[in-house]
Coordinates of C-alpha atoms in Angstrom, one line a residue:
X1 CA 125.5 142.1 146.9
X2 CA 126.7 138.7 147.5
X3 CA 129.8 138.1 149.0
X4 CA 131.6 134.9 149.5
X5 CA 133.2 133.3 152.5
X6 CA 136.8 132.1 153.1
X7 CA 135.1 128.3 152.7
X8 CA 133.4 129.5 149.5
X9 CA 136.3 131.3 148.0
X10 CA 138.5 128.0 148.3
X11 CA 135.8 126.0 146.7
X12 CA 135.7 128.1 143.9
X13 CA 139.1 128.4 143.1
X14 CA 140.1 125.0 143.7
X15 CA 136.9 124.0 141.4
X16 CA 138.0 124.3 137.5
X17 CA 139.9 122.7 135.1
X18 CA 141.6 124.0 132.9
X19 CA 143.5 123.6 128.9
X20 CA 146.9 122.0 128.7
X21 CA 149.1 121.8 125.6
X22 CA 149.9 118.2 125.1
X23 CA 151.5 116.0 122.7
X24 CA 149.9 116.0 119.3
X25 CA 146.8 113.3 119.2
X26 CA 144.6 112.7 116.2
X27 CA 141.6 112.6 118.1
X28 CA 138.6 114.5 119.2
X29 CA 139.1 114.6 123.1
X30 CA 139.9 117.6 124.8
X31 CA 142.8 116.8 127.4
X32 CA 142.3 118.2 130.5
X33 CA 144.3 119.7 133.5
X34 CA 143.8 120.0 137.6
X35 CA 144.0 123.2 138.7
X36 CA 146.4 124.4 140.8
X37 CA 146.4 124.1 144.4
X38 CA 146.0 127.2 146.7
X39 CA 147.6 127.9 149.6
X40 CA 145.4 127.8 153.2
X41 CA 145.0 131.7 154.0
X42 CA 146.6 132.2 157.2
X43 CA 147.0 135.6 159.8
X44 CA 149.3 138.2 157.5
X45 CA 150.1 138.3 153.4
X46 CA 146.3 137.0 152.7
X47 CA 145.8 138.7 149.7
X48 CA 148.9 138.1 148.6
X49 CA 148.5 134.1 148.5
X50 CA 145.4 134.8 146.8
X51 CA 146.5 136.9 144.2
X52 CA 149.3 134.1 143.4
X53 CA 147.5 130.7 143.2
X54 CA 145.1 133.4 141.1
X55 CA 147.8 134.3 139.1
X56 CA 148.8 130.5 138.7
X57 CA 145.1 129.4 138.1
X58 CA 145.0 132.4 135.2
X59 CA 148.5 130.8 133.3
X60 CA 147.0 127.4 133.2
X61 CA 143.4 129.0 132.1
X62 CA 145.3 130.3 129.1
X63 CA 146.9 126.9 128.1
X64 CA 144.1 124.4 128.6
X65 CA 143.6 123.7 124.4
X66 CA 144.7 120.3 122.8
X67 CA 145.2 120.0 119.4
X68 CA 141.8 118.3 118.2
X69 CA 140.9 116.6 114.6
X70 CA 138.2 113.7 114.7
X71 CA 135.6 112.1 112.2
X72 CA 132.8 114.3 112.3
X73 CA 130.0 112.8 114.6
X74 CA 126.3 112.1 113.1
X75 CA 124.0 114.7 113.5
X76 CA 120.6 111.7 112.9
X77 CA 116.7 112.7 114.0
X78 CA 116.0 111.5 117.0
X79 CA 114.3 107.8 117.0
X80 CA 112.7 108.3 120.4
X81 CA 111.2 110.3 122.9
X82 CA 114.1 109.4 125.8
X83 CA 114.0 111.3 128.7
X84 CA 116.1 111.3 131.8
X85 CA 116.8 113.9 134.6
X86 CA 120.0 113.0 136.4
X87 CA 121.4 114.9 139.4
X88 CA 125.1 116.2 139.7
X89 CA 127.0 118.2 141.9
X90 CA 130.1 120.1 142.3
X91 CA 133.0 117.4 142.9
X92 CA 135.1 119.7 145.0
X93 CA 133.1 118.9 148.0
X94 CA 132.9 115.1 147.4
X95 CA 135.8 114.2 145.5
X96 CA 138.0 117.0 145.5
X97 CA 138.1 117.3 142.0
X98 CA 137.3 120.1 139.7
X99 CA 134.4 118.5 137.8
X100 CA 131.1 118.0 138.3
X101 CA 129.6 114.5 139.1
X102 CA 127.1 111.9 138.5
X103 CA 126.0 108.7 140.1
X104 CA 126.5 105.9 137.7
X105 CA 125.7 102.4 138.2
X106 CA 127.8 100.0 135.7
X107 CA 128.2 96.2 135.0
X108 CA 125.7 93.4 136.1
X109 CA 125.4 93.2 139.0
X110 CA 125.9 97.2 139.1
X111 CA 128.5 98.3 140.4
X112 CA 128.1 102.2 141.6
X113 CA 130.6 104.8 141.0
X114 CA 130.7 108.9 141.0
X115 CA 132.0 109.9 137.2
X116 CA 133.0 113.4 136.5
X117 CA 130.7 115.0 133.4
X118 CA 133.0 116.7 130.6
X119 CA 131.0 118.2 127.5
X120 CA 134.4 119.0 126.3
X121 CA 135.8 115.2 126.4
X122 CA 134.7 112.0 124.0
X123 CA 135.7 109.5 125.2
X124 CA 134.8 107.5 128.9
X125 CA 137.1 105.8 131.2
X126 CA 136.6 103.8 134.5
X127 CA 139.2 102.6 136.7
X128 CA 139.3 99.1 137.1
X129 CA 140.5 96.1 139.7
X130 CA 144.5 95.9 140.1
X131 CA 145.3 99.2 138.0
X132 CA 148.0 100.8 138.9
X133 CA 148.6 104.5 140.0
X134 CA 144.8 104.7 140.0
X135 CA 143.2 106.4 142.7
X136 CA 143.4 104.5 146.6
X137 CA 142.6 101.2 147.2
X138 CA 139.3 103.2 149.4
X139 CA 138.4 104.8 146.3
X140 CA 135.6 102.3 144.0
X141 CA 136.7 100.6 141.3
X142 CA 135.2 98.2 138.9
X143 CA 135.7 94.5 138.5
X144 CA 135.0 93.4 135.1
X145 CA 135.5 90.1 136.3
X146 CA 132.5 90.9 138.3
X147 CA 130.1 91.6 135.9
X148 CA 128.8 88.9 133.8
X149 CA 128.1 91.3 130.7
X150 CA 131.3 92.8 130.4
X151 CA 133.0 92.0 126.7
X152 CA 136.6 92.8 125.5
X153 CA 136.1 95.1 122.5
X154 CA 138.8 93.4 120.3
X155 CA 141.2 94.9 117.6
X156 CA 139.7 95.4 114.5
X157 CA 136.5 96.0 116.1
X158 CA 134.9 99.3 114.5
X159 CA 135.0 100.8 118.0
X160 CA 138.8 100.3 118.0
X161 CA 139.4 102.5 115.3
X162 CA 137.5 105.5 117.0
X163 CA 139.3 105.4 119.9
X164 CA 141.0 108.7 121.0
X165 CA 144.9 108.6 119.8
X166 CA 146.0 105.6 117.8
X167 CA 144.9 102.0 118.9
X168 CA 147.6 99.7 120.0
X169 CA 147.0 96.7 118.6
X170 CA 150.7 94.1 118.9
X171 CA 148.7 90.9 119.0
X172 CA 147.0 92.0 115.6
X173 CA 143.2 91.2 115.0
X174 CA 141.2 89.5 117.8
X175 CA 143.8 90.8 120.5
X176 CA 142.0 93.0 123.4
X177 CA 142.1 96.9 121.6
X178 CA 144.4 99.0 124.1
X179 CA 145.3 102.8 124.0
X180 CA 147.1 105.4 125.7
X181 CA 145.8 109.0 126.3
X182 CA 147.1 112.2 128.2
X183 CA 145.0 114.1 130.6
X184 CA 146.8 117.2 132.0
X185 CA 149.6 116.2 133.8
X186 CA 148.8 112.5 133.7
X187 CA 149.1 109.7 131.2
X188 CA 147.0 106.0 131.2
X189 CA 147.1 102.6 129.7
X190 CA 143.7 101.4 128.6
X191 CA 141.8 98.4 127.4
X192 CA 138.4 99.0 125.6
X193 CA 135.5 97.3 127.3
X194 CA 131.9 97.2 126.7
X195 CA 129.2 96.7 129.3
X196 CA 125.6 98.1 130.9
X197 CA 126.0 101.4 132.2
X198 CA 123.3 103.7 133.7
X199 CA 123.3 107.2 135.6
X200 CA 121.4 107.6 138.5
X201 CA 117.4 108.8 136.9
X202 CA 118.4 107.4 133.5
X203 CA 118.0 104.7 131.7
X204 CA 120.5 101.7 130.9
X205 CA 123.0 101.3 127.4
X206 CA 123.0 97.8 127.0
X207 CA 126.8 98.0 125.7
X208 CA 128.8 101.1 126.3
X209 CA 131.7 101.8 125.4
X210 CA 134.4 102.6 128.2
X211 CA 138.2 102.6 128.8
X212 CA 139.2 100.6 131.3
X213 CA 142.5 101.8 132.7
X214 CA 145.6 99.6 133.6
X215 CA 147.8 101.9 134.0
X216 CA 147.6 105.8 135.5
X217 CA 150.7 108.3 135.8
X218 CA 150.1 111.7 137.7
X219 CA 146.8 112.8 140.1
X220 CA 144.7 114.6 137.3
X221 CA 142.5 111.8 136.4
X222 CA 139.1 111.3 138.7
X223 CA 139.5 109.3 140.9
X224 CA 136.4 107.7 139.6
X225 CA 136.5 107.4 136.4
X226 CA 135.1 110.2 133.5
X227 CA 132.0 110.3 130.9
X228 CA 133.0 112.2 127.7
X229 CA 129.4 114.7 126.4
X230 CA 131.3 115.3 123.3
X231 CA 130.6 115.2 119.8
X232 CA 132.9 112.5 118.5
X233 CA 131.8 108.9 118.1
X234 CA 132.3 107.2 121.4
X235 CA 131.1 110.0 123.7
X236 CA 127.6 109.8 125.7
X237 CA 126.1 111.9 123.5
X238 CA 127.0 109.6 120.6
X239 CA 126.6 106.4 121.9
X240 CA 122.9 106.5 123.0
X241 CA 121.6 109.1 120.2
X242 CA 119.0 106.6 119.8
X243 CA 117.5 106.5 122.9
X244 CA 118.4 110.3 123.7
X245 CA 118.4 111.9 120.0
X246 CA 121.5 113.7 120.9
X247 CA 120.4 116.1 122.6
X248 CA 121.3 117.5 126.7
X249 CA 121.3 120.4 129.2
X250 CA 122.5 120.9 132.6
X251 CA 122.1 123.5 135.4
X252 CA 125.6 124.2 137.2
X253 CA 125.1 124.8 141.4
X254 CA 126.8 127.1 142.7
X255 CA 130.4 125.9 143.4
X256 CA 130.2 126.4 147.2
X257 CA 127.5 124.1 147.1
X258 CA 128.0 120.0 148.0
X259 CA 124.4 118.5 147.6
X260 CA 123.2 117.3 144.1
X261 CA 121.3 120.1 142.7
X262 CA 122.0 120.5 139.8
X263 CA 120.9 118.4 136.8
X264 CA 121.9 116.9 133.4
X265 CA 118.6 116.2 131.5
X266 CA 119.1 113.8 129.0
X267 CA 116.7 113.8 125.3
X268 CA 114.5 116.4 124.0
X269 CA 111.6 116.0 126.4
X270 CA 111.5 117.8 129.2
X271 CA 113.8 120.2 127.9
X272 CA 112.9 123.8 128.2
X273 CA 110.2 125.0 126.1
X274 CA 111.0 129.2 126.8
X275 CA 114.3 129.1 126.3
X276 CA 117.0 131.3 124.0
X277 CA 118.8 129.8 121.4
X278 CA 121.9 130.4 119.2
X279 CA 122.9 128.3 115.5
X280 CA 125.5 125.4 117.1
X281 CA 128.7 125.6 114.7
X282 CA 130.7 122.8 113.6
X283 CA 134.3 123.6 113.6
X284 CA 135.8 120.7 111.6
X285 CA 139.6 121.2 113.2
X286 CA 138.0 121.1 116.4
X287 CA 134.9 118.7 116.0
X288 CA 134.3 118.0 119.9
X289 CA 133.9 121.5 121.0
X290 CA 130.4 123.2 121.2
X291 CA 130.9 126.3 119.2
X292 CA 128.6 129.6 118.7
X293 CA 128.3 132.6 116.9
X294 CA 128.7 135.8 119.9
X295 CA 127.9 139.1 118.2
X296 CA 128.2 141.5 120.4
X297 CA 128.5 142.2 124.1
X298 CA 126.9 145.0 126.7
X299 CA 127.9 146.1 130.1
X300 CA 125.2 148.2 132.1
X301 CA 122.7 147.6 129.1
X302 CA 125.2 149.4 126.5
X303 CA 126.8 147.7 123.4
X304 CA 130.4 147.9 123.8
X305 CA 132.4 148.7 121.0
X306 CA 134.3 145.9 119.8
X307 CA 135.9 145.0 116.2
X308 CA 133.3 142.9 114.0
X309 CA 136.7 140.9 113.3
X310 CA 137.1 140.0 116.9
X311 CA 133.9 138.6 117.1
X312 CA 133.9 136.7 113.7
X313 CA 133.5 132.7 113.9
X314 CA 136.5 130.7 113.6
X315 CA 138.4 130.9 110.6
X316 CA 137.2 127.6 108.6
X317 CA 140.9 127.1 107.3
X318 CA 142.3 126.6 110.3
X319 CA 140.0 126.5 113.0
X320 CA 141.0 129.3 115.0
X321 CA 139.3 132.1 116.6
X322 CA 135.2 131.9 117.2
X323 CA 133.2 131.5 120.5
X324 CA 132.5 127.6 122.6
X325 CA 130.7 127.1 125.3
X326 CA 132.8 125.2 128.1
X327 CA 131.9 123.5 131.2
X328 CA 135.3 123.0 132.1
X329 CA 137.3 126.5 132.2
X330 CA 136.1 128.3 135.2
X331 CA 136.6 131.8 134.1
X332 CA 135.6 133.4 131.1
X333 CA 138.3 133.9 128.4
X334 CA 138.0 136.8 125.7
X335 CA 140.6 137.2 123.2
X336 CA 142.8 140.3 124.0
X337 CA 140.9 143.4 121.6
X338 CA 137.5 141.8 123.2
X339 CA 138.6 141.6 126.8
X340 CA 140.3 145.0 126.5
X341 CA 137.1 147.1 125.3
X342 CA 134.7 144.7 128.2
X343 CA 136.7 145.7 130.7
X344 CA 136.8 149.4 129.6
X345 CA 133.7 149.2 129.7
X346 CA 133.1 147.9 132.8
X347 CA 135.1 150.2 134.7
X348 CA 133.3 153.4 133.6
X349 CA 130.2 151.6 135.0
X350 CA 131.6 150.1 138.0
X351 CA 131.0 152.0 141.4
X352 CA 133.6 151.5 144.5
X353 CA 137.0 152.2 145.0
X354 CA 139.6 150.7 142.8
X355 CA 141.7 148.2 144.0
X356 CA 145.3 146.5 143.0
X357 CA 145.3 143.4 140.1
X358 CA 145.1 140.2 141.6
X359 CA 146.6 137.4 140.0
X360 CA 145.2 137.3 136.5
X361 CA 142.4 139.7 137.2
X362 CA 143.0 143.4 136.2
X363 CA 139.9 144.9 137.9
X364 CA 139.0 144.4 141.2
X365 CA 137.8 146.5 143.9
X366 CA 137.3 147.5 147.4
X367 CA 133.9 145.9 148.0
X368 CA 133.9 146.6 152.4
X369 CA 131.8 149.9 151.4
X370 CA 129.5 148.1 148.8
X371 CA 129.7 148.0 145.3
X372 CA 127.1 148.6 142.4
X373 CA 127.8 146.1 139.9
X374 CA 127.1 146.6 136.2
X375 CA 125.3 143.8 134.4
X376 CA 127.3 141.9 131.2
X377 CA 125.1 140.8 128.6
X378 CA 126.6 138.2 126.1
X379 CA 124.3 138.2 122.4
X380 CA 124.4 135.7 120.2
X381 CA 123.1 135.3 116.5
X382 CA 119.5 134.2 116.1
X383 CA 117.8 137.5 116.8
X384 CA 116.7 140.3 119.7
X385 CA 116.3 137.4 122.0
X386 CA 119.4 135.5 121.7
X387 CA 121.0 137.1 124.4
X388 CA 122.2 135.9 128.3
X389 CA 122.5 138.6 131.1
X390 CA 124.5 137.8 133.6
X391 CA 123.8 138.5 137.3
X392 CA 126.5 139.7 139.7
X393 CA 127.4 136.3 141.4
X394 CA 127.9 135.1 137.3
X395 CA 129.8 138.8 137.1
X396 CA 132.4 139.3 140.4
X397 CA 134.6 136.9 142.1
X398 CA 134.7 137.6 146.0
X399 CA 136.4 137.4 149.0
X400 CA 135.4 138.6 152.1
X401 CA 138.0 138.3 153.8
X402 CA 140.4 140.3 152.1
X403 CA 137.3 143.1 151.4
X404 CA 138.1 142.4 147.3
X405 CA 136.3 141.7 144.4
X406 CA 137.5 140.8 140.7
X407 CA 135.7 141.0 137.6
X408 CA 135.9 137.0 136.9
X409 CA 137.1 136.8 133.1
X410 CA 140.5 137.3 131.9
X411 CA 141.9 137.8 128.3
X412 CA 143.0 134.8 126.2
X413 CA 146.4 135.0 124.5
X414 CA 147.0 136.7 121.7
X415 CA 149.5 134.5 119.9
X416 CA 149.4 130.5 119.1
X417 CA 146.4 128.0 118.1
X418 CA 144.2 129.9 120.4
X419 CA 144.4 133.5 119.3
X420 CA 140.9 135.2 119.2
X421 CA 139.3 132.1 120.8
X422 CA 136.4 133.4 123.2
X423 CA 135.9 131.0 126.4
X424 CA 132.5 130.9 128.1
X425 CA 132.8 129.5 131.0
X426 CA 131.4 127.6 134.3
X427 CA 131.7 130.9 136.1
X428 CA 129.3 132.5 134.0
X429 CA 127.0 129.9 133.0
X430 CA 126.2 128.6 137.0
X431 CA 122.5 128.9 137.6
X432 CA 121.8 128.4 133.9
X433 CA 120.1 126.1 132.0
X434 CA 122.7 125.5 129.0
X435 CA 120.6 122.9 126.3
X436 CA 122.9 121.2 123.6
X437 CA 121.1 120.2 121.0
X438 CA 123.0 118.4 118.3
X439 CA 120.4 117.3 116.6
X440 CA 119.0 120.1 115.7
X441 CA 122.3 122.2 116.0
X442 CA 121.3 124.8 118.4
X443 CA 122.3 126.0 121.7
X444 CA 120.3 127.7 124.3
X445 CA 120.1 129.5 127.8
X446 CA 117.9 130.3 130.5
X447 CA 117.9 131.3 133.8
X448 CA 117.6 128.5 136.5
X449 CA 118.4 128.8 139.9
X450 CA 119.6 124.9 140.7
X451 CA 122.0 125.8 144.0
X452 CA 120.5 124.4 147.2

């Protein structure tokens, strides 16, 4: 049994990000949201704190989705045999944000700076010099003026017209191409730049393309800056499918931990060669998100019975419904006839005495006496083998302090854009190798344990 600390707990919980509804944008980004803050457990009414910033963390989980539509991104044969193994970590310890991070190294000279990784995001933006409402003067910046290879990307530029929203462009063609995004509870002002950028282990893009922001309302963008793994035109992924063939995987630490552990492995080589994998879906309402087909579900090694419609892949009319993969929700959302025959399921299996709903969890327990935790096993199509099992620290949410463990994945709403969308999230996928391979659209798992 594994049960988490007060220190652990917090990091966890204060970790994720989750969906936001936000004004409609013709892009392919996926706007983001900080969670919410939890109170500091104090003598009395413990559980009861918990069980609302749980309850508050759960509404927001439910609500993280943007409206999405984008140019669908190019799915070429790699050109090379790229291959890069960059370390990240948990940026709850360092940053006190909910992503995880990378070092990057941008302009010339370089100037070093600790981005936040979003598979679920396009586009990249960096704070820069004099921008206002950015993070503290302490927190790095970058100079353009500093770097003798940064270039303007100008209006009418072909990069200008794939930027996220709609490019503002007053001083018509040959002006500086500007833009203005949301990210969950904040708005920016950016100009679109181009210059060398490189993460720590990988190699160098001779001229990527970044936002620079002027201009930052609210506290929910990183402090840092952010580097979009999407699928649309201007993300990583995108922008260096030459040298990396579009293809990536990273291992997820443990949220309690602070060191960089885990790792984002960049190209097709070195990738695992054992290793499950699942048909990637294209979703053309939603063209950023990494969709796949989930066919079934076990809890203690038995299927659980659950409507074939529930599971079906997303509707191709309007894009709703189906299954992605998603670093950035921390629990795992099912849509409600899913979640309602798992957790059934689950607590015929489950052994130790029942406890109250916390927050958004429905089935928790008293875990001071032990607790024998059944296994969840998500399958996927592709065969027999196509299947993850999760472990109990991918399973239960703990907290010893209050003696209580939940079952960490909640049902999705049943009405709206999202209704039948499955959610797999960090939670589950931390001490996984998760490989995303565009190229050859396919999506796999296998066990790694990356927490030190």
């Amino acid at each position: 049994m594994w049960i988490l600390g007060l220190p652990t707990i917090l990091a966890v919980l204060l970790f994720p990000t989750f969906w936001t509804a936000a004004v409609s944008v013709h892009s392919s980004t996926l706007l983001l949201a900080r969670s919410h803050s939890l109170p500091s457990p104090s003598a009395g009414a413990l559980l009861t704190e918990w069980a609302a910033s749980l309850a508050a963390q759960s509404a927001a989980d439910v609500t993280r989705v943007a409206m999405l539509a984008a140019a669908v991104p190019a799915k070429a044969k790699p050109r090379s045999k790229g291959r890069s193994f960059v370390p990240i970590a948990p940026g709850r310890q360092i940053l006190s944000i909910p992503n995880y991070v990378a070092r990057a190294r941008l302009g010339t000279p370089s100037q070093t700076l600790l981005v936040a990784i979003d598979p679920s995001n396009d586009a990249a933006w960096i704070p820069c010099s004099a921008c206002i409402g950015c993070a503290p003067k302490s927190s790095p910046s970058f100079a353009p003026t500093d770097s003798s290879t940064y270039r303007p990307v100008r209006c009418g530029s072909p990069q200008c017209a794939q930027v996220p929203g709609a490019a503002s462009c007053p001083g018509g063609p040959g002006a500086s191409c500007a833009f203005n995004l949301s990210y969950g509870s904040s708005t920016f002002q950016a100009v679109l730049g181009q210059d060398v950028l490189a993460l720590a282990g990988g190699g160098a893009a001779s001229s990527y393309t970044f936002g620079c922001l002027r201009v930052v309302t609210g506290r929910s963008v990183p402090p840092q800056g952010l580097l979009g793994f999407g699928r649309g035109p201007l993300s990583f992924l995108s922008q260096t499918k030459d040298t990396y063939g579009s293809v990536f995987s990273y291992c997820l630490p443990s949220y309690k931990s602070s060191n960089f552990s885990g790792t984002l492995r960049l190209g097709p080589a070195g990738q695992p060669k054992r290793i499950k994998t699942t048909p990637l879906l294209y979703n053309p309402h939603r063209p950023t998100l990494y969709y796949v087909d989930m066919v079934g579900i076990r809890v203690g090694g038995r299927a659980v019975a659950v409507p074939a419609w529930a599971l079906a892949s997303f509707d191709t009319a309007t894009g709703t419904g189906g299954t992605i993969v998603d670093a950035g929700t921390m629990f795992t959302r099912l849509s409600p006839p899913v979640y309602a025959a798992v957790r059934d399921a689950f607590r015929r299996r489950a052994r130790a005495p029942v406890s109250a709903p916390l927050g958004g969890f429905d089935t928790c327990y008293n875990v001071t006496g032990g607790m024998r935790v059944p296994s969840v096993t998500f399958a996927f199509a592709g065969g027999a083998g196509a299947a993850v099992t999760l472990p109990e620290e991918n399973v239960m949410i703990h907290s010893s302090w209050g003696g209580v463990a939940c079952l960490a994945m909640a049902a999705g709403p049943s009405t709206g854009v999202n209704a039948g969308l499955n959610v797999l999230a960090s939670m589950q996928q931390q001490n996984h190798r998760v490989l995303f391979d565009v190229a050859n659209g396919r999506v796999g798992f296998s066990r790694e344990l990356c927490t030190a």
